[in-house]
Short mmCIF file of C-alpha atoms in Angstrom, two decimals:
data_model
loop_
_atom_site.label_atom_id
_atom_site.label_comp_id
_atom_site.label_asym_id
_atom_site.label_seq_id
_atom_site.Cartn_x
_atom_site.Cartn_y
_atom_site.Cartn_z
CA MET A 1 15.24 -16.94 1.96
CA SER A 2 17.35 -14.02 3.15
CA ILE A 3 16.73 -10.51 1.92
CA PHE A 4 20.36 -10.47 0.75
CA GLU A 5 19.38 -13.18 -1.71
CA TYR A 6 16.30 -11.41 -3.06
CA ASN A 7 17.86 -10.11 -6.29
CA GLY A 8 20.94 -12.34 -6.58
CA SER A 9 24.48 -11.15 -7.14
CA ALA A 10 28.13 -12.13 -7.38
CA VAL A 11 30.94 -9.63 -6.96
CA VAL A 12 34.67 -10.33 -6.78
CA ALA A 13 37.80 -8.17 -6.59
CA MET A 14 41.34 -9.41 -7.14
CA VAL A 15 44.73 -7.81 -6.81
CA GLY A 16 47.45 -8.11 -9.45
CA LYS A 17 50.80 -6.43 -9.99
CA ASN A 18 50.09 -2.69 -9.69
CA CYS A 19 46.55 -3.35 -10.84
CA PHE A 20 43.28 -4.80 -9.66
CA ALA A 21 40.23 -6.46 -11.15
CA LEU A 22 36.63 -5.99 -10.10
CA ALA A 23 34.01 -8.28 -11.61
CA SER A 24 30.32 -8.96 -11.16
CA ASP A 25 27.49 -10.90 -12.72
CA ARG A 26 24.72 -9.09 -14.61
CA ARG A 27 21.51 -10.69 -13.41
CA LEU A 28 18.66 -8.78 -11.83
CA GLY A 29 16.05 -11.13 -10.48
CA VAL A 30 13.22 -11.23 -8.02
CA GLN A 31 13.87 -14.49 -6.24
CA LEU A 32 13.80 -17.14 -8.97
CA GLN A 33 12.37 -14.91 -11.70
CA THR A 34 14.92 -13.15 -13.89
CA LEU A 35 13.95 -9.59 -14.79
CA ALA A 36 16.99 -8.40 -16.66
CA THR A 37 20.41 -9.57 -17.73
CA ASP A 38 22.07 -6.18 -18.11
CA PHE A 39 22.05 -4.93 -14.53
CA GLN A 40 25.02 -2.91 -13.38
CA LYS A 41 26.55 -3.78 -10.02
CA ILE A 42 29.94 -2.11 -10.39
CA TYR A 43 30.05 1.66 -10.18
CA LYS A 44 32.86 4.10 -10.83
CA ILE A 45 33.70 6.59 -8.10
CA HIS A 46 36.67 8.11 -9.91
CA ASP A 47 39.25 6.94 -12.47
CA LYS A 48 41.08 4.71 -9.99
CA LEU A 49 38.32 3.77 -7.60
CA TYR A 50 35.40 1.44 -8.18
CA VAL A 51 32.78 -0.07 -5.94
CA GLY A 52 30.75 -3.23 -6.46
CA LEU A 53 27.47 -3.43 -4.58
CA SER A 54 26.00 -6.87 -3.98
CA GLY A 55 22.82 -7.63 -2.09
CA LEU A 56 19.42 -5.97 -2.34
CA ALA A 57 19.34 -4.01 -5.62
CA THR A 58 17.21 -1.14 -4.34
CA ASP A 59 19.58 -0.52 -1.43
CA ALA A 60 22.55 -0.78 -3.79
CA GLN A 61 21.03 1.98 -5.91
CA THR A 62 20.25 4.17 -2.92
CA LEU A 63 23.68 3.57 -1.43
CA TYR A 64 25.39 4.36 -4.73
CA GLN A 65 23.53 7.66 -5.01
CA ARG A 66 24.57 8.60 -1.49
CA LEU A 67 28.19 7.61 -2.15
CA VAL A 68 28.34 9.73 -5.31
CA PHE A 69 26.88 12.65 -3.35
CA ARG A 70 29.41 12.31 -0.54
CA HIS A 71 32.30 11.89 -2.97
CA LYS A 72 31.30 15.06 -4.84
CA LEU A 73 31.29 16.99 -1.57
CA TYR A 74 34.69 15.51 -0.73
CA GLN A 75 36.07 16.53 -4.13
CA LEU A 76 34.81 20.09 -3.72
CA ARG A 77 36.36 20.41 -0.29
CA GLU A 78 39.67 18.65 -0.96
CA GLU A 79 40.03 19.44 -4.69
CA ARG A 80 41.13 15.85 -5.39
CA GLY A 81 39.66 12.38 -5.66
CA ILE A 82 39.25 10.32 -2.51
CA LYS A 83 41.83 7.68 -1.48
CA PRO A 84 40.48 4.11 -1.49
CA GLU A 85 41.25 3.67 2.23
CA THR A 86 39.39 6.87 3.08
CA PHE A 87 36.52 5.90 0.83
CA ALA A 88 36.25 2.55 2.57
CA SER A 89 35.92 4.37 5.88
CA LEU A 90 33.27 6.62 4.34
CA VAL A 91 31.25 3.64 3.11
CA SER A 92 31.67 1.98 6.48
CA ALA A 93 30.42 5.10 8.27
CA LEU A 94 27.43 5.46 5.94
CA LEU A 95 26.49 1.85 6.56
CA TYR A 96 26.92 1.97 10.32
CA GLU A 97 24.79 5.10 10.43
CA LYS A 98 21.95 2.72 9.65
CA ARG A 99 23.03 0.15 12.25
CA PHE A 100 19.51 -0.76 13.34
CA GLY A 101 17.89 -0.63 9.92
CA PRO A 102 20.70 -1.40 7.55
CA TYR A 103 21.09 -1.17 3.80
CA PHE A 104 21.01 -4.83 2.81
CA CYS A 105 24.19 -4.54 0.78
CA GLN A 106 27.63 -6.00 0.93
CA PRO A 107 29.97 -3.58 -0.84
CA VAL A 108 33.30 -4.44 -2.45
CA ILE A 109 35.69 -1.52 -2.77
CA ALA A 110 38.68 -1.63 -5.08
CA GLY A 111 41.02 1.16 -6.00
CA LEU A 112 44.55 2.27 -6.70
CA GLY A 113 45.89 4.31 -3.80
CA GLU A 114 49.09 6.29 -3.34
CA ASP A 115 51.92 5.10 -5.64
CA ASP A 116 49.20 3.16 -7.48
CA LYS A 117 49.15 0.51 -4.80
CA PRO A 118 46.07 -1.67 -5.21
CA PHE A 119 43.57 -1.69 -2.36
CA ILE A 120 40.65 -4.08 -2.03
CA CYS A 121 38.16 -4.39 0.75
CA THR A 122 34.70 -5.69 1.47
CA MET A 123 32.36 -5.12 4.36
CA ASP A 124 29.12 -6.42 5.75
CA SER A 125 25.83 -4.54 5.67
CA ILE A 126 26.66 -2.58 8.81
CA GLY A 127 30.11 -1.52 7.72
CA ALA A 128 32.57 -3.95 9.31
CA LYS A 129 35.58 -3.71 7.02
CA GLU A 130 37.37 -6.82 5.84
CA LEU A 131 40.69 -6.06 4.19
CA ALA A 132 42.58 -8.55 2.05
CA LYS A 133 45.82 -8.69 0.08
CA ASP A 134 44.64 -11.15 -2.54
CA PHE A 135 40.92 -11.22 -3.26
CA VAL A 136 37.54 -10.46 -1.75
CA VAL A 137 34.12 -11.81 -2.70
CA ALA A 138 30.48 -10.91 -2.02
CA GLY A 139 26.98 -11.87 -3.01
CA THR A 140 24.89 -15.01 -3.30
CA ALA A 141 27.73 -16.82 -5.08
CA SER A 142 30.28 -15.88 -2.44
CA GLU A 143 30.85 -19.44 -1.21
CA SER A 144 31.67 -20.76 -4.66
CA LEU A 145 33.67 -17.64 -5.44
CA TYR A 146 35.87 -18.31 -2.41
CA GLY A 147 36.64 -21.79 -3.74
CA ALA A 148 37.29 -20.67 -7.29
CA CYS A 149 39.46 -17.73 -6.27
CA GLU A 150 41.35 -19.79 -3.71
CA SER A 151 42.39 -22.27 -6.37
CA MET A 152 42.98 -19.87 -9.27
CA TYR A 153 44.63 -16.89 -7.62
CA LYS A 154 48.36 -16.32 -7.63
CA PRO A 155 50.19 -13.17 -6.57
CA ASP A 156 51.51 -10.46 -8.91
CA MET A 157 49.56 -11.23 -12.05
CA GLU A 158 49.79 -8.87 -15.04
CA PRO A 159 46.54 -7.21 -16.18
CA GLU A 160 45.65 -9.66 -18.96
CA GLU A 161 46.35 -12.73 -16.84
CA LEU A 162 44.40 -11.17 -14.01
CA PHE A 163 41.46 -10.61 -16.34
CA GLU A 164 41.51 -14.26 -17.40
CA THR A 165 41.74 -15.47 -13.80
CA VAL A 166 39.00 -13.27 -12.38
CA SER A 167 36.71 -14.04 -15.33
CA GLN A 168 37.19 -17.79 -15.05
CA ALA A 169 36.65 -17.65 -11.30
CA LEU A 170 33.45 -15.63 -11.75
CA LEU A 171 32.05 -17.82 -14.51
CA ALA A 172 32.86 -21.03 -12.66
CA SER A 173 31.18 -19.72 -9.51
CA VAL A 174 27.97 -18.29 -10.92
CA ASP A 175 27.24 -21.55 -12.73
CA ARG A 176 26.87 -23.17 -9.29
CA ASP A 177 24.55 -20.43 -8.05
CA CYS A 178 20.93 -20.14 -9.18
CA LEU A 179 20.54 -16.50 -8.28
CA SER A 180 23.48 -14.97 -10.10
CA GLY A 181 24.96 -15.28 -13.56
CA TRP A 182 23.63 -14.34 -17.00
CA GLY A 183 26.95 -12.89 -18.12
CA GLY A 184 29.65 -10.95 -16.38
CA HIS A 185 31.09 -7.47 -16.22
CA VAL A 186 34.82 -7.08 -15.60
CA PHE A 187 36.92 -4.02 -14.87
CA ILE A 188 40.72 -4.21 -14.93
CA VAL A 189 42.28 -1.05 -13.57
CA THR A 190 45.95 -0.26 -14.07
CA PRO A 191 47.73 3.06 -13.36
CA SER A 192 47.51 4.03 -17.04
CA GLN A 193 44.31 2.46 -18.32
CA VAL A 194 40.99 0.86 -17.46
CA ILE A 195 39.83 -2.21 -19.36
CA GLU A 196 36.10 -2.84 -19.21
CA ARG A 197 34.72 -6.02 -20.70
CA THR A 198 31.40 -7.80 -20.64
CA LEU A 199 31.42 -11.59 -20.56
CA LYS A 200 29.06 -13.97 -22.19
CA ALA A 201 28.33 -16.88 -19.91
CA ARG A 202 25.80 -19.67 -19.66
CA MET A 203 22.66 -17.67 -20.31
CA ASP A 204 20.36 -19.83 -18.22
CA MET B 1 1.44 -6.62 8.54
CA TYR B 2 1.09 -7.81 4.97
CA LYS B 3 -0.98 -10.88 5.67
CA LYS B 4 -3.93 -9.39 3.81
CA HIS B 5 -2.05 -9.64 0.52
CA GLU B 6 -1.60 -13.36 0.72
CA THR B 7 -3.98 -14.98 -1.64
CA LEU B 8 -6.40 -17.69 -0.75
CA ILE B 9 -6.31 -19.35 -4.09
CA MET B 10 -2.91 -20.60 -5.09
CA PRO B 11 -1.96 -23.80 -3.28
CA PHE B 12 1.68 -22.82 -2.87
CA THR B 13 0.71 -19.93 -0.61
CA ILE B 14 1.16 -22.35 2.27
CA VAL B 15 4.75 -22.95 1.21
CA GLU B 16 5.28 -19.20 0.96
CA ILE B 17 4.24 -18.73 4.55
CA GLN B 18 6.58 -21.51 5.62
CA ILE B 19 9.47 -19.91 3.79
CA ARG B 20 8.59 -16.60 5.34
CA ASN B 21 8.57 -18.04 8.81
CA GLU B 22 11.99 -19.52 8.19
CA LEU B 23 13.21 -16.07 7.31
CA PHE B 24 12.57 -15.00 10.86
CA CYS B 25 13.71 -18.18 12.56
CA LYS B 26 16.83 -19.32 10.82
CA ALA B 27 19.80 -17.16 9.92
CA THR B 28 21.47 -19.09 7.14
CA HIS B 29 23.99 -16.48 6.10
CA LYS B 30 26.94 -15.60 8.28
CA ARG B 31 26.39 -11.90 7.55
CA GLN B 32 23.06 -12.05 9.26
CA SER B 33 24.58 -12.60 12.66
CA ASN B 34 23.78 -9.01 13.63
CA ALA B 35 20.13 -9.56 12.85
CA ARG B 36 20.19 -12.77 14.85
CA LEU B 37 21.42 -10.88 17.87
CA PHE B 38 18.45 -8.54 17.61
CA PRO B 39 15.52 -10.66 16.51
CA SER B 40 13.04 -8.06 17.68
CA LEU B 41 14.57 -5.42 15.42
CA ARG B 42 14.40 -7.73 12.49
CA ARG B 43 10.69 -8.21 12.95
CA THR B 44 9.90 -4.51 13.11
CA HIS B 45 12.10 -3.36 10.26
CA PRO B 46 9.90 -2.46 7.29
CA VAL B 47 12.13 -4.04 4.65
CA ALA B 48 13.07 -7.09 6.65
CA GLU B 49 9.44 -7.60 7.42
CA ALA B 50 8.20 -7.00 3.90
CA ASP B 51 6.77 -10.19 2.54
CA LEU B 52 9.42 -11.20 0.09
CA LEU B 53 7.03 -13.34 -1.89
CA LYS B 54 4.35 -10.77 -2.54
CA VAL B 55 3.00 -11.49 -5.98
CA SER B 56 -0.25 -9.80 -6.84
CA MET B 57 -2.97 -11.42 -8.91
CA GLU B 58 -2.91 -8.52 -11.31
CA CYS B 59 -1.31 -8.60 -14.74
CA VAL B 60 0.63 -5.59 -15.92
CA PHE B 61 3.15 -5.82 -18.72
CA GLY B 62 4.77 -3.65 -21.34
CA LEU B 63 7.31 -3.52 -24.13
CA VAL B 64 9.27 -1.15 -26.32
CA GLY B 65 8.85 -1.27 -30.08
CA ASN B 66 10.05 0.77 -33.04
CA GLY B 67 9.23 4.37 -32.12
CA PHE B 68 6.72 3.51 -29.42
CA ALA B 69 6.29 1.84 -26.05
CA LEU B 70 3.14 0.19 -24.80
CA VAL B 71 1.73 -0.85 -21.47
CA VAL B 72 -1.00 -3.40 -20.89
CA ALA B 73 -2.91 -3.89 -17.66
CA ASP B 74 -5.81 -5.96 -16.48
CA THR B 75 -8.83 -3.96 -15.36
CA SER B 76 -10.14 -5.98 -12.44
CA ALA B 77 -10.56 -4.51 -8.97
CA VAL B 78 -10.31 -7.57 -6.75
CA HIS B 79 -10.53 -7.86 -3.01
CA SER B 80 -10.02 -11.33 -1.60
CA ILE B 81 -12.41 -13.55 -3.57
CA LEU B 82 -14.66 -10.74 -4.82
CA VAL B 83 -14.42 -8.90 -8.11
CA HIS B 84 -15.69 -5.38 -7.43
CA LYS B 85 -15.17 -3.97 -10.86
CA SER B 86 -13.89 -5.16 -14.23
CA ASN B 87 -13.22 -1.83 -15.93
CA GLU B 88 -10.73 -0.26 -13.53
CA ASP B 89 -8.10 1.63 -15.53
CA LYS B 90 -4.72 0.92 -13.96
CA ILE B 91 -2.66 2.82 -16.55
CA MET B 92 -2.34 6.51 -15.84
CA VAL B 93 -1.35 9.07 -18.44
CA LEU B 94 1.37 10.92 -16.51
CA ASP B 95 1.79 13.75 -18.98
CA SER B 96 1.55 14.18 -22.74
CA HIS B 97 4.26 11.59 -23.46
CA LYS B 98 4.34 9.31 -20.41
CA LEU B 99 2.33 6.33 -19.22
CA ILE B 100 2.50 4.63 -15.88
CA GLY B 101 1.06 1.15 -15.47
CA ALA B 102 0.62 0.23 -11.83
CA SER B 103 -0.23 -2.88 -9.89
CA GLY B 104 -0.45 -3.49 -6.18
CA GLU B 105 -2.70 -2.51 -3.33
CA SER B 106 -5.44 -0.37 -4.88
CA GLY B 107 -5.36 2.46 -2.34
CA ASP B 108 -1.60 2.80 -2.58
CA ARG B 109 -1.79 2.53 -6.34
CA VAL B 110 -4.20 5.41 -6.83
CA GLN B 111 -2.60 7.59 -4.15
CA PHE B 112 0.94 7.08 -5.33
CA THR B 113 0.39 7.39 -9.08
CA GLU B 114 -1.66 10.57 -8.60
CA TYR B 115 1.08 11.98 -6.37
CA ILE B 116 3.67 11.27 -9.06
CA GLN B 117 1.44 12.69 -11.79
CA LYS B 118 0.81 15.92 -9.91
CA ASN B 119 4.50 16.40 -9.17
CA VAL B 120 5.46 15.75 -12.79
CA HIS B 121 2.91 18.41 -13.77
CA LEU B 122 4.21 20.79 -11.11
CA TYR B 123 7.72 20.46 -12.50
CA GLN B 124 6.45 21.29 -15.97
CA PHE B 125 4.52 24.35 -14.77
CA ARG B 126 7.49 25.67 -12.82
CA ASN B 127 10.18 25.08 -15.38
CA GLY B 128 8.35 25.21 -18.68
CA ILE B 129 9.88 21.93 -19.82
CA PRO B 130 8.66 18.45 -19.02
CA LEU B 131 10.73 15.85 -17.18
CA THR B 132 12.36 13.30 -19.44
CA THR B 133 11.17 9.75 -19.01
CA ALA B 134 14.43 8.85 -17.25
CA ALA B 135 14.03 11.81 -14.89
CA ALA B 136 10.44 10.91 -14.07
CA ALA B 137 11.51 7.30 -13.43
CA ASN B 138 14.28 8.40 -11.09
CA PHE B 139 11.95 10.79 -9.28
CA THR B 140 9.44 7.99 -8.83
CA ARG B 141 12.12 5.66 -7.54
CA GLY B 142 13.31 8.29 -5.09
CA GLU B 143 9.83 8.74 -3.67
CA LEU B 144 9.33 4.98 -3.35
CA ALA B 145 12.76 4.52 -1.77
CA THR B 146 12.10 7.22 0.84
CA ALA B 147 8.72 5.72 1.63
CA LEU B 148 10.21 2.22 1.83
CA ARG B 149 11.77 2.74 5.27
CA LYS B 150 8.80 4.71 6.62
CA SER B 151 5.44 3.51 5.38
CA PRO B 152 5.94 1.67 2.11
CA TYR B 153 3.57 1.97 -0.81
CA PHE B 154 2.83 -1.45 -2.23
CA VAL B 155 2.88 -0.48 -5.90
CA ASN B 156 4.79 -1.97 -8.78
CA LEU B 157 5.19 0.31 -11.76
CA LEU B 158 6.00 0.18 -15.44
CA LEU B 159 6.80 3.65 -16.71
CA ALA B 160 6.72 4.12 -20.49
CA GLY B 161 7.61 7.34 -22.20
CA TYR B 162 8.72 8.95 -25.42
CA ASP B 163 11.43 11.62 -25.60
CA LYS B 164 12.29 13.46 -28.79
CA GLU B 165 16.06 12.85 -28.62
CA ILE B 166 16.00 9.46 -26.97
CA GLY B 167 12.94 7.78 -28.42
CA PRO B 168 10.69 5.37 -26.55
CA SER B 169 11.75 3.86 -23.24
CA LEU B 170 10.32 1.63 -20.54
CA TYR B 171 11.30 1.53 -16.87
CA TYR B 172 10.68 -1.19 -14.32
CA ILE B 173 10.15 0.10 -10.77
CA ASP B 174 9.01 -2.36 -8.11
CA TYR B 175 7.57 -1.59 -4.68
CA ILE B 176 10.93 -1.78 -2.97
CA ALA B 177 12.19 0.86 -5.44
CA THR B 178 14.38 -1.20 -7.74
CA LEU B 179 14.73 0.81 -10.93
CA HIS B 180 15.80 -0.69 -14.22
CA LYS B 181 15.46 0.30 -17.87
CA ILE B 182 14.02 -2.60 -19.80
CA GLU B 183 12.72 -3.55 -23.23
CA LYS B 184 9.99 -5.80 -21.93
CA GLY B 185 8.71 -6.43 -18.45
CA ALA B 186 5.80 -7.63 -16.36
CA PHE B 187 4.38 -7.80 -12.85
CA GLY B 188 2.07 -10.13 -10.98
CA TYR B 189 0.96 -13.68 -11.60
CA GLY B 190 0.49 -12.79 -15.26
CA SER B 191 4.23 -12.18 -15.52
CA TYR B 192 4.96 -15.91 -15.44
CA PHE B 193 3.15 -16.22 -18.76
CA SER B 194 3.64 -12.83 -20.41
CA LEU B 195 7.40 -12.79 -19.75
CA ALA B 196 7.72 -16.25 -21.29
CA MET B 197 5.69 -15.22 -24.34
CA MET B 198 7.71 -12.06 -24.75
CA ASP B 199 11.01 -13.91 -24.35
CA ARG B 200 9.94 -16.17 -27.22
CA HIS B 201 8.32 -13.70 -29.59
CA TYR B 202 9.75 -10.26 -28.80
CA HIS B 203 12.36 -8.72 -31.03
CA PRO B 204 13.77 -5.20 -30.99
CA GLY B 205 12.14 -2.74 -33.37
CA MET B 206 8.70 -4.36 -33.53
CA THR B 207 5.97 -2.53 -35.40
CA VAL B 208 2.74 -1.59 -33.62
CA ASP B 209 0.89 -4.43 -35.37
CA GLU B 210 3.52 -7.00 -34.38
CA ALA B 211 3.53 -5.71 -30.82
CA ILE B 212 -0.27 -5.86 -30.55
CA ASP B 213 -0.16 -9.41 -31.92
CA LEU B 214 2.31 -10.27 -29.17
CA VAL B 215 0.16 -8.55 -26.55
CA ASP B 216 -2.81 -10.62 -27.70
CA LYS B 217 -0.69 -13.78 -27.46
CA CYS B 218 0.22 -12.83 -23.88
CA ILE B 219 -3.39 -12.13 -22.94
CA MET B 220 -4.50 -15.39 -24.52
CA GLU B 221 -1.88 -17.31 -22.57
CA ILE B 222 -2.89 -15.63 -19.31
CA ARG B 223 -6.56 -16.31 -19.94
CA SER B 224 -5.99 -19.94 -20.81
CA ARG B 225 -3.34 -20.90 -18.22
CA LEU B 226 -3.89 -18.71 -15.17
CA VAL B 227 -6.54 -19.87 -12.70
CA VAL B 228 -7.17 -16.38 -11.43
CA ALA B 229 -7.03 -14.75 -14.88
CA PRO B 230 -8.67 -11.33 -15.10
CA PRO B 231 -11.27 -11.02 -17.89
CA ASN B 232 -10.48 -7.59 -19.31
CA PHE B 233 -7.35 -5.71 -20.34
CA VAL B 234 -6.54 -2.21 -21.51
CA ILE B 235 -3.68 -1.39 -23.88
CA LYS B 236 -2.11 2.07 -23.96
CA ILE B 237 0.60 3.34 -26.26
CA VAL B 238 3.04 6.23 -26.19
CA ASP B 239 4.89 7.43 -29.29
CA LYS B 240 5.97 10.71 -30.88
CA ASP B 241 2.33 11.80 -31.08
CA GLY B 242 1.76 11.33 -27.37
CA ALA B 243 0.31 8.92 -24.87
CA ARG B 244 -3.13 7.48 -25.53
CA GLU B 245 -5.44 4.56 -24.98
CA TYR B 246 -5.05 2.11 -27.83
CA ALA B 247 -7.58 -0.65 -27.28
CA TRP B 248 -9.47 -2.80 -24.81
CA ARG B 249 -9.59 -6.58 -24.76
CA GLU B 250 -12.82 -7.46 -23.01
CA SER B 251 -14.36 -10.84 -22.41
CA VAL B 252 -16.82 -9.66 -19.75
CA LYS B 253 -18.86 -6.47 -19.71
CA ASP B 254 -18.80 -4.72 -16.38
CA VAL B 255 -22.08 -5.25 -14.61
CA SER B 256 -21.98 -2.09 -12.53
CA GLY B 257 -21.92 -0.04 -15.72
CA ALA B 258 -19.59 2.49 -14.13
#
């Protein structure tokens, strides 16, 4: 049993037409025991930038606190929010700082950049970035998420269709993974609005 | 490093050790390739080395009711196969409106909870206002998280508190510093039974009497189904009137008379 699979998680980001979706499951477990079904894995950095942290929950919480701290410093210095690309480099640097004793997290970064161009990216626990045009996945359900996203994704979806697609992909995937599930949490971010929805799933 | 925590009693301990050995031998996830390149690092890293299947024989659980939160803990001080004491109070009154139920290695437990208690007091003396329950929980998590990569404390905590504006709340903090606000929670071997009982019988807004009934159900289930069940339990409550001991559930009188 890997330490990445200690708490269980599933995170997925998908790109649509001038928008993106970021979704996660809601389970917090310790191995096979479920502790809570309302655990947050997606965090807001600013209005157009979100990060999903899969992996070891304690490291996700520590990492999130450090990211918020660094983003606040950035905002004070630059007097604006951070660009998703820059933020990805920041996360990568923070992770690689701990190269020989990493945070056991696999982050998913999703944001709207300049001209509201969607940006999604994931990285491993030591900060190797993996950029994608369509979708990225992370967590214990990542294998099944790849399959579901691969078959359901199509380019240039509108927000509502994107929501349906990412939700169906998430729900289909977590049902094949013992360590994630118990509902979902979906963010759809467009240039003008953010839609946040919680999903009811198989609650077992 | 943590071998001493592995229990002698439960038969599946052998399986646990096997699983643990696999953790160091077989990298099943592609993201672990870095760790595979440096197997020696993996073995010395405190978190990677932490026994992922550490479950203590203690029973600590708690729940939130209507206007109060309660924490229950067993009162046995056990080392290996010996019971040293059966009236060890594992629930500390942090300040006037906070309780902290702790399980884990006894030295770490006492040291860490006292450290938290003294710092919560210090904050109150300096600033004239107490920490909220959420603030105390986050402070505790911070301390555990810093210690985690240095010399970890093996303590699992349930922090219950009452705030005037917020009402009662309960926080789950485990030894690797995972923090989560919960309505009901448990640690240790007792959790397999108490969580199941609470899942079945808990409902939001329970009265004290209902909650105590549920606590007694949990204790009864632990006593009747757990091989290594501790004999005695203490129940503490926190509500608008403060944190206090509520009752004991004893089936054995402590021989030492301490």
